[in-house]
Short mmCIF file of C-alpha atoms in Angstrom, two decimals:
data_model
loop_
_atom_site.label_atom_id
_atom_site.label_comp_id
_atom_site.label_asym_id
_atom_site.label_seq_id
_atom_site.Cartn_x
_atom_site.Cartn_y
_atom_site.Cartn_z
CA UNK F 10 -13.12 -4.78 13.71
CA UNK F 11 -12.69 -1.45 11.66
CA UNK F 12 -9.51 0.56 11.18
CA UNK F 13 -8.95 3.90 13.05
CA UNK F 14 -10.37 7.19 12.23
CA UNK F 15 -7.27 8.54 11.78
CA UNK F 16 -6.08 6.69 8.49
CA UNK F 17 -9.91 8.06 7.46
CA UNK F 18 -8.38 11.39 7.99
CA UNK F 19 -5.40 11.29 6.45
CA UNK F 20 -6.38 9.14 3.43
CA UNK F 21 -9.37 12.00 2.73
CA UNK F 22 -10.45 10.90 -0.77
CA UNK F 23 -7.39 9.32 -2.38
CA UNK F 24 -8.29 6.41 -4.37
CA UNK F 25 -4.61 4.75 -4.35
CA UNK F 26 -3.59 4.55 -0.50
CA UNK F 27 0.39 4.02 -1.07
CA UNK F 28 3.02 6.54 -3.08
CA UNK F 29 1.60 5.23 -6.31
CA UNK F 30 0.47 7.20 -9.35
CA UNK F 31 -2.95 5.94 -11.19
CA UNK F 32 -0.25 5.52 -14.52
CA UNK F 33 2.01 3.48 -12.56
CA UNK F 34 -1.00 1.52 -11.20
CA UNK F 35 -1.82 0.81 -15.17
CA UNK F 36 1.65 0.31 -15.95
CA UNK F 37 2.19 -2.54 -13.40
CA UNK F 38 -0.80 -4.18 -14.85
CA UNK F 39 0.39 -4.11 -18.57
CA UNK F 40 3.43 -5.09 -17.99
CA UNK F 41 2.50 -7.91 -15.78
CA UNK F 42 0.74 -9.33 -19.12
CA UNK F 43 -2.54 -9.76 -17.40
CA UNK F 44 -5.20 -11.05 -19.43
CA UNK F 45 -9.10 -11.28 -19.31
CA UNK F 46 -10.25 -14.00 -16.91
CA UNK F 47 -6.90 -13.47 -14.62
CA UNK F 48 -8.08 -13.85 -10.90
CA UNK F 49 -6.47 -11.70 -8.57
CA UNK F 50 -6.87 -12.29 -4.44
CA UNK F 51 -6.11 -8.32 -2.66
CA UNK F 52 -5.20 -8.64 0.39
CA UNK F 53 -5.62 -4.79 2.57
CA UNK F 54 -7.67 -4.03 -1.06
CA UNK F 55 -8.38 -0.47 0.63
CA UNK F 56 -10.50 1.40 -1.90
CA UNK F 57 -10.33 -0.92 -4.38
CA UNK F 58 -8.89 1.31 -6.89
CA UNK F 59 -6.04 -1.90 -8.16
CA UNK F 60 -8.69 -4.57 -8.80
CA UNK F 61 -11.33 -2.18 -9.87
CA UNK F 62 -9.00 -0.34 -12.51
CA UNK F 63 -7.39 -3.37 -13.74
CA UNK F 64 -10.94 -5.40 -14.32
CA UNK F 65 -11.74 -2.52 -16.51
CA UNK F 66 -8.72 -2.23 -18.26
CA UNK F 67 -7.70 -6.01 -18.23
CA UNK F 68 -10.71 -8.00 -17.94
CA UNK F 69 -9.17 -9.56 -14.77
CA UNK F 70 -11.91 -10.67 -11.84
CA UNK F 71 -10.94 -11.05 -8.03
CA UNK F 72 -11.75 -10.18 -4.89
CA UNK F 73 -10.52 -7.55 -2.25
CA UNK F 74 -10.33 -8.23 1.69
CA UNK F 75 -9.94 -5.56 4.00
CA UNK F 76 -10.52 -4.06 8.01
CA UNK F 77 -12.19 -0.91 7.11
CA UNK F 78 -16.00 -1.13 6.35
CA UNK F 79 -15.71 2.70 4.86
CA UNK F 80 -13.46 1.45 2.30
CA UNK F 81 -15.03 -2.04 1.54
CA UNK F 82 -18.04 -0.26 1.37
CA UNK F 83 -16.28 2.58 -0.86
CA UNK F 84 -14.29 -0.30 -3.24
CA UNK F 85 -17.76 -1.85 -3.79
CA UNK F 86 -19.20 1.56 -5.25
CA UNK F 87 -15.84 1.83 -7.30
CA UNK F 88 -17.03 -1.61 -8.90
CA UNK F 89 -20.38 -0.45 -9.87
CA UNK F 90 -19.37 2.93 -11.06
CA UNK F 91 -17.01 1.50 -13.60
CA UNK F 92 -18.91 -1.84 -14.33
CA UNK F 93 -16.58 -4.16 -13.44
CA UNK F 94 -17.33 -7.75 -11.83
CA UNK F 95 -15.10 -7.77 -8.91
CA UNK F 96 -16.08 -8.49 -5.12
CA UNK F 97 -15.06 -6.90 -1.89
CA UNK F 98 -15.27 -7.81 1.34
CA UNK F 99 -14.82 -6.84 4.83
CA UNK F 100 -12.38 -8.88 7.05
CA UNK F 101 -9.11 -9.69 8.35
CA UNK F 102 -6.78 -9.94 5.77
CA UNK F 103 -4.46 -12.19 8.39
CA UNK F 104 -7.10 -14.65 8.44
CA UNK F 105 -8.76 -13.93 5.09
CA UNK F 106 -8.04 -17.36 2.58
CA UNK F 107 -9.93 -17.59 -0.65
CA UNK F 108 -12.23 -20.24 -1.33
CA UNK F 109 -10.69 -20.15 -5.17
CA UNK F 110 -7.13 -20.29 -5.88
CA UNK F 111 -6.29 -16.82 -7.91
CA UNK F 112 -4.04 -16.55 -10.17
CA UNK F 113 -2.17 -13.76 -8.60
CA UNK F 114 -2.45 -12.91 -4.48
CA UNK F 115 -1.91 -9.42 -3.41
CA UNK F 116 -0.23 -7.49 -0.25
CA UNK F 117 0.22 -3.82 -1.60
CA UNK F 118 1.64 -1.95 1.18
CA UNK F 119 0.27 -3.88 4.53
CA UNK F 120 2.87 -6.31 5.31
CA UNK F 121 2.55 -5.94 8.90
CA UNK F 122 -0.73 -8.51 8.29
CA UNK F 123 2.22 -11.22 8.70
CA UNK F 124 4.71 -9.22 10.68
CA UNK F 125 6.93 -8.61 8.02
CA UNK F 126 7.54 -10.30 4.55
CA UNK F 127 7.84 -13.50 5.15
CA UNK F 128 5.01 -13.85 7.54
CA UNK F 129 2.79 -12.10 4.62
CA UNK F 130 3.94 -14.06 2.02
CA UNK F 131 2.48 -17.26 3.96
CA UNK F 132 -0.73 -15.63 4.20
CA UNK F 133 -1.06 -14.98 0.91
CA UNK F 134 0.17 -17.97 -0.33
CA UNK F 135 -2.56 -20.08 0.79
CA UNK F 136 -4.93 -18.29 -1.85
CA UNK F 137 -2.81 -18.38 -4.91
CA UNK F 138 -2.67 -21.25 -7.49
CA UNK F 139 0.46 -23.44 -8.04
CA UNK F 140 2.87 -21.77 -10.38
CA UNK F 141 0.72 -18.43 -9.50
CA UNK F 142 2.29 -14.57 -9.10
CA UNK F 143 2.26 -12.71 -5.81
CA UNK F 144 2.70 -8.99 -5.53
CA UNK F 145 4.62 -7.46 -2.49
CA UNK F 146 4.55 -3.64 -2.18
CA UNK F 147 6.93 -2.88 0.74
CA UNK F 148 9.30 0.03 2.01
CA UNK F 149 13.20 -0.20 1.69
CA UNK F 150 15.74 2.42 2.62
CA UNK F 151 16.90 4.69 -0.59
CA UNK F 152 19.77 5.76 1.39
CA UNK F 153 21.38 4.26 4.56
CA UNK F 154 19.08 6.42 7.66
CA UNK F 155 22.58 7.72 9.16
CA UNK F 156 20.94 8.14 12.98
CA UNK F 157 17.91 6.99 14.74
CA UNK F 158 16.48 10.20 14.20
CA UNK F 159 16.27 9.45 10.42
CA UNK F 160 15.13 5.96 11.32
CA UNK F 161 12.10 7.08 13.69
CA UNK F 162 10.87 10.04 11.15
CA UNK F 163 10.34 7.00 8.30
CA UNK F 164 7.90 5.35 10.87
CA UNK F 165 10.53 2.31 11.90
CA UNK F 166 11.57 1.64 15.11
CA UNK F 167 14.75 -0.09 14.28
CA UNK F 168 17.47 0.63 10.93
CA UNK F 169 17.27 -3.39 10.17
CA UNK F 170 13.40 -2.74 10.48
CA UNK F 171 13.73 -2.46 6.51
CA UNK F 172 16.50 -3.34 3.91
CA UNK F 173 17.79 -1.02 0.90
CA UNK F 174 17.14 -2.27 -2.50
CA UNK F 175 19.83 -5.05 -3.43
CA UNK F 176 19.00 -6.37 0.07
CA UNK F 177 15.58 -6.42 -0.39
CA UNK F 178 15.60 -8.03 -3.53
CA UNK F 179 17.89 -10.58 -2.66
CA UNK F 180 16.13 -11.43 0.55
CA UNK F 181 13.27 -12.08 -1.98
CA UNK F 182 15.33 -14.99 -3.39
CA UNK F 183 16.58 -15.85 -0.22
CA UNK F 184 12.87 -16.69 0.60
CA UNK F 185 12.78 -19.13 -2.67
CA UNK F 186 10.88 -17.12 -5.26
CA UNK F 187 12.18 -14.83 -8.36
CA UNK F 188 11.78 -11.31 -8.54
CA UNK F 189 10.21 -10.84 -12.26
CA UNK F 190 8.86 -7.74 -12.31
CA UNK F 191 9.18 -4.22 -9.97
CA UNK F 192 7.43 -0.78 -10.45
CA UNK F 193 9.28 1.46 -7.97
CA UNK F 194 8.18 5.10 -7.03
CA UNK F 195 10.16 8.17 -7.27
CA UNK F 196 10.28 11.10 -5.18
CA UNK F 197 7.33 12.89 -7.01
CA UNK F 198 5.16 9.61 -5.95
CA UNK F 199 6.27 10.40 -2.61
CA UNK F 200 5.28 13.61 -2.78
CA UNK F 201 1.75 13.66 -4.61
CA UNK F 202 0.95 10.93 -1.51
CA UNK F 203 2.22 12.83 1.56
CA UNK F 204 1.30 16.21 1.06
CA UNK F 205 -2.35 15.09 -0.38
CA UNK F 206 -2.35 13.87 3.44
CA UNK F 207 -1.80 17.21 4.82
CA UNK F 208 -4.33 18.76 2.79
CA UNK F 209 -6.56 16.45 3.60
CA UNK F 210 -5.87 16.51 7.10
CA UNK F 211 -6.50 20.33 6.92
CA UNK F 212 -9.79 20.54 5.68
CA UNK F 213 -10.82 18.16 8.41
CA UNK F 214 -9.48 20.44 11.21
CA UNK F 215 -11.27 22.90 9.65
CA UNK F 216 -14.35 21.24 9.76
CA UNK F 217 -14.29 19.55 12.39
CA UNK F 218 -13.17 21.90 15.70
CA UNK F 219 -14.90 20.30 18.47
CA UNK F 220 -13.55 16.59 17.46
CA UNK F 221 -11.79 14.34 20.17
CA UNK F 222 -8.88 13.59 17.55
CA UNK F 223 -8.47 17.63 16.73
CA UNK F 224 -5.32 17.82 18.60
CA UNK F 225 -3.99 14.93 17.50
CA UNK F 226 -4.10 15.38 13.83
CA UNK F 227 -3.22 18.80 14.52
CA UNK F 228 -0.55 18.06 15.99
CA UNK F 229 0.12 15.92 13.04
CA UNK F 230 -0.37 18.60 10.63
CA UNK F 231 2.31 20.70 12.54
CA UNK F 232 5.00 18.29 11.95
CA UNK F 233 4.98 15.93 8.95
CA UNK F 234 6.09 18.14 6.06
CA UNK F 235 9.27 18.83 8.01
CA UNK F 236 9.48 15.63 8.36
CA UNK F 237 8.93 14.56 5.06
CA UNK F 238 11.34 16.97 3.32
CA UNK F 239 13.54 16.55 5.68
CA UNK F 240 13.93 12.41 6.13
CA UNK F 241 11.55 10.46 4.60
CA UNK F 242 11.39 11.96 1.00
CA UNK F 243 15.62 11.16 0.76
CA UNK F 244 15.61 8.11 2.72
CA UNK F 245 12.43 6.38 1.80
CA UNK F 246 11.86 4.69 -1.11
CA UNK F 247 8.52 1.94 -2.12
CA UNK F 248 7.71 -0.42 -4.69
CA UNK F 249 5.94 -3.26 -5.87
CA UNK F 250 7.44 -6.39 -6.68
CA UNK F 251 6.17 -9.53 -8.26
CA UNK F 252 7.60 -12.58 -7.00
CA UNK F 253 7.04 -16.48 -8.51
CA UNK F 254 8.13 -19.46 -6.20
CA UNK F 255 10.79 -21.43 -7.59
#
């Protein structure tokens, strides 16, 4: 069990693996209130960066679950290099329920571990306290995708795949739980995160010639910045939203 070399690729070196800036990152954690001794569950943790960054600047603890031994392995050296006293571990997050109740359970950008929100939310549910704080970072249309074209360049197969904001918010409450907090990217978020993917993907190609995936990602390479200037970076927006049950 082990995610695919492609996402390897593309991710290169970035530390935050959704269209996230490392101040937004710290923002979301201040004005969440956290405190020393919070416990967060991080469910698709990636590299770590979230619950390593915010035990050093919080004094939260927690533990990270994810499929990809590189970055398990990668989110543990995160801990050590900045001293903090977090755990990570490899697994699958669909499955994955903490032994503790944390104080706050986690889905940044992986929704598709439940098939969609709801699904997710159930999943993470079962390792957050009563009265606890989940975090939901998920998609949503910044403009209504006017053709499937639009709709199959953001990476959805379907227009009612996602919602726009109001609906996605609201679909929130329809679930039972209060929105209480958001940190939405912008366009520059967007952009720092997609075209660090093409670089990335780049450098491979260079060094790597004789690889089985070299067409693929060149192929890759040969078409996403259209793409993203053209659909996704107008029509695609992201946040994270923090959510308490009612």
């Amino acid at each position: 069990m082990d995610l695919p070399r492609q996402f390897l690729i593309r991710e290169g070196d970035l530390r935050i693996l959704n269209p996230f800036s490392p101040a937004k990152l710290a923002d979301l954690g201040r004005v969440l209130k956290l405190t020393p001794g919070t416990t967060l569950v991080d469910f698709c943790s990636g590299r770590g960066e979230m619950l390593c960054t915010w035990a050093r600047d919080y004094g939260i603890t927690g533990v990270g679950v994810d499929i990809s031994t590189t970055w398990v392995s990668e989110a543990t050296q995160r801990a050590t290099e900045l001293g903090v006293s977090v755990e990570f571990r490899h697994g699958d997050a669909a499955t994955f329920v903490s032994p503790d109740k944390s104080d706050i359970a986690a889905c940044i950008g992986a929704t598709w571990i439940g098939d969609g929100i709801e699904g997710t939310i159930k999943i993470i549910q079962r390792s957050l306290k009563p009265g606890g704080m989940l975090l939901i970072g998920e998609p949503y249309w910044r403009l209504d995708p006017p053709d499937q074209e639009t709709v199959t360049a953001c990476h959805m197969a379907a227009k009612d795949d996602l919602r726009d904001l109001p609906g996605l918010v609201a679909h929130f409450g329809d679930l039972g739980y209060d929105v209480v907090e958001m940190m939405l990217s912008n366009q520059d978020d967007w952009d720092r995160y997609e075209a660090a993917h093409w670089l990335n993907i780049r450098r491979w190609l260079d060094a790597n010639p004789t690889d089985p995936l070299h067409a693929e990602m060149r192929a890759e390479l040969d078409t996403a910045p259209v793409s993203h200037v053209r659909y996704q970076r107008d029509y695609l927006g992201w946040g994270v939203f923090a959510l308490i049950e009612r």
